[in-house]
Coordinates of C-alpha atoms and ligand atoms in Angstrom, one line a residue:
M1 CA -35.7 15.8 -39.7
T2 CA -34.8 15.9 -43.4
I3 CA -34.9 19.4 -44.9
T4 CA -36.3 19.9 -48.4
R5 CA -35.7 22.6 -50.9
A6 CA -39.5 23.4 -50.8
D7 CA -39.1 24.2 -47.1
L8 CA -36.5 26.8 -48.0
E9 CA -38.7 28.2 -50.8
R10 CA -41.4 28.8 -48.2
L11 CA -38.9 30.6 -46.0
D12 CA -37.9 32.8 -48.9
A13 CA -41.5 33.6 -49.6
D14 CA -42.0 34.7 -46.0
D15 CA -38.7 36.6 -45.6
P16 CA -39.3 40.2 -44.6
L17 CA -35.7 41.1 -45.8
A18 CA -36.3 39.6 -49.3
P19 CA -36.9 43.0 -51.0
F20 CA -33.3 44.1 -50.1
R21 CA -31.8 41.7 -52.5
D22 CA -32.9 43.8 -55.4
R23 CA -30.9 46.7 -54.1
F24 CA -27.7 44.9 -55.1
D25 CA -26.3 44.2 -58.5
L26 CA -25.6 40.5 -58.2
P27 CA -24.5 38.6 -61.3
D28 CA -26.7 35.9 -62.6
G29 CA -25.6 32.4 -61.8
V30 CA -23.7 33.4 -58.7
I31 CA -24.4 32.4 -55.1
Y32 CA -22.5 35.0 -53.2
L33 CA -21.3 33.8 -49.8
D34 CA -18.4 36.2 -49.5
G35 CA -20.0 39.4 -48.3
N36 CA -17.9 38.9 -45.1
S37 CA -14.9 39.8 -47.3
L38 CA -16.3 42.1 -50.0
G39 CA -19.9 43.2 -50.1
P40 CA -21.6 43.3 -53.5
L41 CA -22.3 46.5 -55.5
P42 CA -25.4 48.3 -54.5
R43 CA -27.3 49.5 -57.5
A44 CA -27.6 53.0 -56.1
T45 CA -23.8 53.3 -55.7
R46 CA -23.3 53.1 -59.5
D47 CA -25.6 56.1 -60.1
R48 CA -24.3 58.1 -57.2
L49 CA -20.7 57.7 -58.2
R50 CA -21.5 58.6 -61.7
D51 CA -23.1 61.8 -60.4
V52 CA -20.2 62.6 -58.1
I53 CA -17.8 62.1 -60.9
D54 CA -19.6 63.9 -63.6
R55 CA -21.4 66.7 -61.7
E56 CA -19.7 67.2 -58.4
W57 CA -16.1 66.7 -59.4
G58 CA -16.4 67.3 -63.2
R59 CA -18.5 70.5 -63.0
D60 CA -18.5 71.8 -59.5
L61 CA -14.9 71.1 -59.0
I62 CA -13.3 72.4 -55.7
R63 CA -16.6 74.1 -54.7
S64 CA -17.9 70.6 -53.9
W65 CA -16.1 70.4 -50.7
T66 CA -18.7 72.8 -49.3
D67 CA -21.5 73.0 -51.9
N68 CA -21.9 69.2 -52.1
D69 CA -20.6 68.7 -48.5
W70 CA -17.7 66.5 -49.3
I71 CA -16.1 67.7 -46.1
G72 CA -19.1 66.3 -44.1
L73 CA -18.7 62.8 -45.5
P74 CA -16.6 61.3 -42.6
A75 CA -19.1 62.5 -40.0
R76 CA -22.2 61.6 -42.1
C77 CA -20.9 58.1 -42.7
G78 CA -19.9 57.9 -39.0
A79 CA -23.4 58.8 -37.9
L80 CA -25.0 56.1 -40.1
I81 CA -22.5 53.5 -38.7
A82 CA -23.3 54.6 -35.2
G83 CA -26.9 53.5 -35.6
L84 CA -25.7 50.0 -36.4
I85 CA -23.3 49.6 -33.4
G86 CA -25.2 51.2 -30.5
A87 CA -23.2 54.4 -30.5
A88 CA -24.2 58.1 -30.7
P89 CA -23.7 59.9 -34.0
D90 CA -20.9 62.0 -32.6
E91 CA -19.0 59.0 -31.3
V92 CA -18.1 57.5 -34.7
V93 CA -16.3 58.7 -37.8
A94 CA -15.3 57.1 -41.1
A95 CA -11.6 57.3 -41.8
D96 CA -8.5 55.5 -43.0
S97 CA -8.3 51.7 -42.9
T98 CA -9.1 49.4 -40.0
S99 CA -5.4 48.8 -39.6
V100 CA -4.6 52.4 -39.3
N101 CA -7.5 53.0 -36.9
V102 CA -6.2 50.2 -34.7
F103 CA -2.9 51.9 -34.5
K104 CA -4.4 55.3 -33.7
L105 CA -6.7 54.0 -31.0
A106 CA -4.2 51.6 -29.4
A107 CA -1.7 54.4 -29.1
A108 CA -4.4 56.7 -27.6
A109 CA -5.4 54.0 -25.1
L110 CA -1.8 53.3 -24.0
A111 CA -1.3 57.0 -23.5
M112 CA -4.4 57.1 -21.3
R113 CA -3.0 54.4 -19.0
P114 CA 0.5 55.7 -18.1
G115 CA 2.6 53.1 -16.2
R116 CA 0.8 50.2 -17.9
R117 CA 2.3 48.6 -21.0
V118 CA 0.4 45.4 -21.7
V119 CA -2.0 45.1 -24.6
V120 CA -3.8 41.8 -24.3
S121 CA -5.2 40.0 -27.4
E122 CA -5.7 36.4 -28.5
P123 CA -3.5 34.2 -30.7
G124 CA -5.2 33.9 -34.1
N125 CA -6.8 37.3 -33.9
F126 CA -6.9 39.0 -37.4
P127 CA -3.2 39.5 -38.1
T128 CA -3.3 43.2 -38.8
D129 CA -4.6 44.0 -35.3
L130 CA -1.6 42.2 -33.8
Y131 CA 0.9 43.6 -36.4
M132 CA -0.2 47.2 -35.6
V133 CA 0.4 46.7 -31.9
Q134 CA 3.8 45.1 -32.7
G135 CA 4.6 48.2 -34.8
L136 CA 3.6 50.4 -32.0
A137 CA 5.8 48.4 -29.6
D138 CA 8.8 48.7 -32.0
L139 CA 8.2 52.5 -32.2
L140 CA 7.7 53.2 -28.5
G141 CA 10.0 50.5 -27.1
P142 CA 9.4 47.4 -25.0
D143 CA 9.2 49.4 -21.8
R144 CA 6.1 51.2 -23.1
V145 CA 4.3 48.4 -25.0
E146 CA 4.1 44.6 -24.7
L147 CA 1.7 42.6 -26.8
R148 CA 0.5 39.6 -24.7
L149 CA -1.5 36.9 -26.5
V150 CA -3.9 34.9 -24.3
E151 CA -6.2 32.0 -25.3
R152 CA -9.9 32.9 -25.4
D153 CA -10.9 31.0 -22.3
L154 CA -8.2 32.7 -20.2
L155 CA -8.8 36.3 -21.2
T156 CA -10.8 37.3 -18.2
A157 CA -8.2 35.7 -15.9
A158 CA -5.4 37.6 -17.8
M159 CA -6.8 41.0 -16.8
G160 CA -4.3 42.4 -14.2
P161 CA -2.9 45.7 -13.0
D162 CA -0.3 45.9 -15.8
V163 CA -2.9 45.7 -18.6
A164 CA -3.6 48.9 -20.4
L165 CA -5.8 47.6 -23.2
L166 CA -7.8 44.6 -24.2
L167 CA -7.9 44.4 -28.1
L168 CA -10.2 41.8 -29.6
T169 CA -12.2 41.1 -32.7
H170 CA -15.8 40.7 -31.7
V171 CA -16.6 38.1 -34.4
H172 CA -13.6 36.0 -35.2
Y173 CA -12.7 36.3 -38.9
K174 CA -11.8 32.6 -39.3
T175 CA -14.2 30.8 -37.0
G176 CA -17.1 33.3 -36.7
A177 CA -17.0 32.8 -32.9
V178 CA -18.5 35.8 -31.0
H179 CA -16.9 37.2 -27.9
D180 CA -19.0 38.3 -24.9
M181 CA -18.3 42.0 -25.4
A182 CA -20.0 43.2 -22.3
G183 CA -18.5 40.6 -20.0
L184 CA -14.9 41.0 -21.3
T185 CA -15.2 44.8 -21.2
A186 CA -16.4 44.6 -17.6
A187 CA -13.4 42.3 -16.8
A188 CA -11.0 44.8 -18.4
H189 CA -12.6 47.7 -16.5
A190 CA -12.4 45.9 -13.2
V191 CA -8.6 46.2 -13.4
G192 CA -8.6 49.7 -14.8
A193 CA -7.9 48.6 -18.4
L194 CA -9.6 49.9 -21.6
T195 CA -11.1 47.9 -24.5
L196 CA -10.7 48.2 -28.3
W197 CA -13.1 46.1 -30.3
D198 CA -12.6 45.2 -33.9
L199 CA -16.1 45.1 -35.5
A200 CA -15.0 44.1 -39.0
H201 CA -17.2 41.1 -39.0
S202 CA -20.0 42.5 -36.8
A203 CA -21.1 45.9 -38.1
G204 CA -24.1 45.5 -40.3
A205 CA -24.2 41.7 -39.7
L206 CA -25.6 41.5 -36.1
P207 CA -26.7 44.0 -33.5
V208 CA -23.9 45.5 -31.5
D209 CA -24.4 47.8 -28.6
L210 CA -21.2 49.5 -27.7
T211 CA -22.9 51.8 -25.3
A212 CA -24.6 49.0 -23.3
A213 CA -21.3 47.1 -23.3
K214 CA -19.5 50.2 -22.0
A215 CA -16.9 49.6 -24.7
D216 CA -14.2 52.3 -24.8
F217 CA -13.0 52.1 -28.4
A218 CA -13.9 50.3 -31.6
V219 CA -12.9 50.1 -35.2
G220 CA -14.4 48.3 -38.2
C221 CA -14.4 47.8 -42.0
G222 CA -16.5 49.5 -44.6
Y223 CA -16.2 46.9 -47.4
K224 CA -17.7 43.8 -45.8
Y225 CA -21.2 43.8 -44.5
L226 CA -21.5 47.6 -45.0
N227 CA -21.1 47.1 -48.8
G228 CA -18.9 50.2 -49.2
G229 CA -16.8 48.8 -52.1
P230 CA -13.3 47.4 -52.4
G231 CA -10.9 49.1 -50.0
A232 CA -13.8 51.3 -48.6
P233 CA -12.8 53.6 -45.8
A234 CA -13.0 52.1 -42.3
F235 CA -14.5 53.6 -39.1
L236 CA -13.6 54.2 -35.5
Y237 CA -15.5 54.8 -32.3
V238 CA -14.5 56.6 -29.2
A239 CA -16.9 56.7 -26.3
R240 CA -17.9 60.2 -25.5
R241 CA -16.5 60.0 -22.0
H242 CA -13.0 59.5 -23.5
Q243 CA -13.2 62.1 -26.2
E244 CA -11.5 64.8 -24.3
A245 CA -8.6 62.6 -23.1
A246 CA -8.0 60.4 -26.2
R247 CA -5.2 61.8 -28.4
Q248 CA -4.2 59.9 -31.4
P249 CA -0.7 60.1 -32.8
L250 CA -1.4 60.7 -36.5
S251 CA -1.9 64.4 -36.0
G252 CA -2.9 65.4 -39.5
W253 CA -4.5 68.6 -40.5
M254 CA -8.0 67.1 -40.9
G255 CA -8.0 66.3 -37.2
H256 CA -7.0 69.9 -36.3
A257 CA -9.3 72.1 -34.4
A258 CA -9.2 74.7 -37.3
P259 CA -7.7 73.1 -40.4
F260 CA -8.2 76.2 -42.5
A261 CA -6.4 78.4 -40.0
F262 CA -3.2 76.8 -41.3
D263 CA -1.5 77.2 -37.9
D264 CA 2.0 75.9 -37.4
R265 CA 1.0 74.2 -34.2
Y266 CA -1.2 71.1 -34.0
A267 CA -4.3 71.5 -31.8
P268 CA -6.7 68.5 -31.8
A269 CA -10.3 69.2 -32.8
P270 CA -12.8 68.7 -30.1
G271 CA -14.7 65.4 -30.2
I272 CA -14.5 62.6 -32.6
A273 CA -13.1 64.8 -35.5
R274 CA -9.6 64.7 -34.0
H275 CA -9.3 61.1 -35.1
L276 CA -9.2 62.1 -38.7
C277 CA -5.8 62.5 -40.3
G278 CA -5.8 63.5 -44.0
T279 CA -8.2 64.5 -46.7
P280 CA -11.1 62.0 -47.0
P281 CA -11.2 59.8 -50.2
V282 CA -14.3 61.3 -51.6
L283 CA -15.1 58.7 -54.3
S284 CA -14.8 55.8 -52.0
M285 CA -16.4 57.5 -49.1
T286 CA -19.4 58.3 -51.3
A287 CA -19.7 54.7 -52.2
L288 CA -19.5 53.8 -48.5
E289 CA -22.3 56.2 -47.8
E290 CA -24.6 54.5 -50.3
G291 CA -23.9 51.1 -48.8
L292 CA -24.6 52.5 -45.3
K293 CA -27.9 53.9 -46.3
I294 CA -29.1 50.4 -47.2
A295 CA -27.8 48.9 -44.0
A296 CA -29.5 51.7 -42.0
E297 CA -32.9 50.8 -43.5
A298 CA -32.7 47.1 -42.4
D299 CA -34.1 46.0 -39.0
L300 CA -31.0 44.5 -37.3
A301 CA -33.1 42.1 -35.3
Q302 CA -34.5 40.6 -38.5
V303 CA -31.0 40.6 -40.0
R304 CA -29.7 38.6 -37.0
A305 CA -32.6 36.2 -37.0
K306 CA -32.2 35.4 -40.7
S307 CA -28.4 35.2 -40.4
M308 CA -28.7 32.6 -37.6
R309 CA -31.3 30.7 -39.6
L310 CA -29.1 30.6 -42.8
G311 CA -26.1 29.5 -40.8
D312 CA -28.1 26.7 -39.0
L313 CA -29.5 25.6 -42.3
F314 CA -26.1 25.4 -43.9
V315 CA -24.7 23.4 -41.0
S316 CA -27.6 21.0 -41.2
L317 CA -27.7 20.7 -45.0
V318 CA -23.9 20.1 -45.3
E319 CA -24.3 17.2 -42.8
Q320 CA -27.5 16.0 -44.5
M321 CA -26.1 16.1 -48.0
C322 CA -22.4 15.2 -47.4
G323 CA -22.9 12.5 -44.8
P324 CA -19.7 11.1 -43.3
E325 CA -17.7 13.1 -46.0
A326 CA -18.9 16.4 -44.5
P327 CA -16.0 18.8 -43.7
H328 CA -15.5 19.4 -40.0
L329 CA -17.5 22.3 -38.5
V330 CA -15.1 25.0 -37.2
S331 CA -17.7 27.6 -36.3
P332 CA -19.8 27.3 -33.1
R333 CA -22.8 25.1 -33.8
D334 CA -25.0 27.3 -31.6
G335 CA -26.1 30.2 -33.8
A336 CA -26.2 32.6 -30.9
L337 CA -22.4 32.2 -30.5
R338 CA -21.7 32.5 -34.2
G339 CA -21.4 35.6 -36.4
S340 CA -22.9 35.7 -39.9
Q341 CA -20.6 33.0 -41.3
V342 CA -20.1 29.3 -41.2
S343 CA -16.5 27.9 -41.4
L344 CA -15.7 24.4 -42.3
A345 CA -12.3 22.6 -42.2
H346 CA -11.0 20.2 -44.8
A347 CA -7.4 19.3 -45.8
D348 CA -8.3 20.1 -49.5
G349 CA -10.1 23.3 -48.4
Y350 CA -8.4 25.6 -51.0
A351 CA -9.1 23.4 -53.9
I352 CA -12.7 22.8 -52.8
V353 CA -13.3 26.5 -52.6
Q354 CA -11.9 26.9 -56.1
A355 CA -14.1 24.2 -57.5
L356 CA -17.1 25.8 -55.8
I357 CA -16.2 29.2 -57.3
A358 CA -16.0 27.6 -60.8
R359 CA -19.6 26.4 -60.1
G360 CA -20.7 29.9 -59.2
V361 CA -20.7 29.4 -55.4
I362 CA -18.3 32.1 -54.1
G363 CA -16.9 31.6 -50.6
D364 CA -13.3 31.9 -49.6
F365 CA -10.4 30.1 -48.0
R366 CA -8.3 30.9 -44.9
A367 CA -5.1 29.0 -44.4
P368 CA -4.4 26.4 -43.4
D369 CA -7.6 24.5 -44.1
V370 CA -10.7 26.7 -43.5
L371 CA -13.5 27.2 -46.0
R372 CA -15.5 30.3 -45.1
F373 CA -19.1 30.9 -46.2
G374 CA -20.6 34.3 -45.3
M375 CA -24.3 34.6 -45.1
A376 CA -25.2 38.3 -45.5
P377 CA -29.0 38.3 -44.9
L378 CA -29.7 41.3 -47.1
Y379 CA -29.2 39.4 -50.3
V380 CA -28.6 35.7 -49.5
R381 CA -31.7 33.6 -49.9
H382 CA -32.6 30.4 -48.1
T383 CA -32.6 28.5 -51.3
D384 CA -29.0 29.8 -52.0
I385 CA -28.0 27.9 -48.9
W386 CA -29.6 24.7 -50.2
D387 CA -27.9 25.1 -53.6
A388 CA -24.5 25.9 -52.1
A389 CA -24.6 22.8 -49.8
A390 CA -25.7 20.7 -52.8
H391 CA -22.7 21.9 -54.9
L392 CA -20.4 21.2 -52.0
A393 CA -21.7 17.7 -51.7
E394 CA -21.4 17.1 -55.4
V395 CA -17.8 18.4 -55.5
L396 CA -16.8 16.1 -52.6
R397 CA -18.7 13.1 -54.1
T398 CA -17.1 13.4 -57.5
G399 CA -13.6 14.6 -56.3
E400 CA -13.9 17.4 -58.8
H401 CA -11.6 19.6 -56.6
R402 CA -8.7 17.2 -57.3
Q403 CA -8.4 18.6 -60.8
D404 CA -5.1 20.4 -61.4
R405 CA -6.8 23.7 -62.3
F406 CA -8.0 24.0 -58.7
Q407 CA -4.6 23.5 -57.0
A408 CA -2.6 26.6 -57.8
R409 CA -2.8 29.2 -55.0
K410 CA -3.7 32.7 -56.1
A411 CA -2.3 35.8 -54.4
V412 CA -5.7 36.4 -52.7
T413 CA -7.5 33.4 -51.3
Ligands
PLP1 C1 -11.0 41.4 -38.2 C2 -10.4 42.2 -39.3 N1 -9.8 43.3 -39.0 C3 -9.2 44.1 -39.9 C4 -9.3 43.7 -41.3 C5 -8.6 44.5 -42.4 O1 -8.2 45.7 -42.1 P1 -7.8 46.7 -43.4 O2 -9.1 47.2 -43.9 O3 -6.9 47.7 -42.7 O4 -7.1 45.9 -44.4 C6 -9.9 42.5 -41.6 C7 -10.0 42.1 -43.0 O5 -10.5 41.1 -43.4 C8 -10.5 41.8 -40.6 O6 -11.1 40.6 -40.9

């Protein structure tokens, strides 16, 4: 059945999440389909950062660590994130980057499985996850760590007695395909292995239940669907049952049991706090906290329902409007198996994305040929999906993307 723009106007009028859009400072004339890479600026963040700079830093100075509870930021942010990923507040902390957190937790997991050296992941996983394990293998030596890449369909079968850790990204960054977290975790546990889930494209975009899935460890980004700002601190999760045993290698003073005792010997803090390393970046963690407050207000079931609807509509509209010229669908067609993005493949993908950006439709490109369109339900409207598909069809019809100005690759794609 042909979809009309009026159908989508009706969906916008009935959308329970529609009021959230106003919480973000979105530029006029922009359809923002890249919240899976960098979430937009929440209006509250600008005011809060101004206050932190002028009053907390400018006037209260060092007293702010306690008077304005800067020191509590990692735990406060962690508790807000916990509510989005099916964890208890004391199982999550905000710290470092996702890359660094992968390193810390992969090392912790390997140490908890002495005699096993294999970390299983999949080819095409987000590179940093693989690179961090490769770095760990270089550091500890091949007799202690081996990274084994196994195709998605064979992951369960690859679980064996030499596997220490299964490291996967829950929602694939390029395709948007969702892994069965509970099923794969059970397969890992059946052979005595642990799991580490990268939730970069999951947290805030779809309901995640780490507790129900019996996941052991997780990490994730603050700057995507959590709208924490460019380079926002990341987070990590350690299931409570592992908190006594899990020791991370970056034994900085902020993870010490008593940082202000200034002891010469490292003694890990009890609980999740031992996974901190150095001083928290107060300005960026404050921005993250504002983003998280918004995410915490949204009903994740509504978020998921709208995200699947936006994705389904985009897939249908691209086919309806582009006809036989439609780029090939890379993401799963079934919304239940797809995260909050739709990825398409086209040989001229980079130039098409650039032509769309020039028209105000912001998505991104992932080599070699993938056009990614993120549908963050808190601010993307159904009519935006219509307009984005119409722009894509127009670019393809006119061949606008073949212009020279859209060919040169920028440093960030
Ligand atoms: C799945 C995944 N993991 C990790 C990262 C990035 O980690 P970091 O914040 O350390 O750069 C990304 C960034 O896009 C990602 O998509």
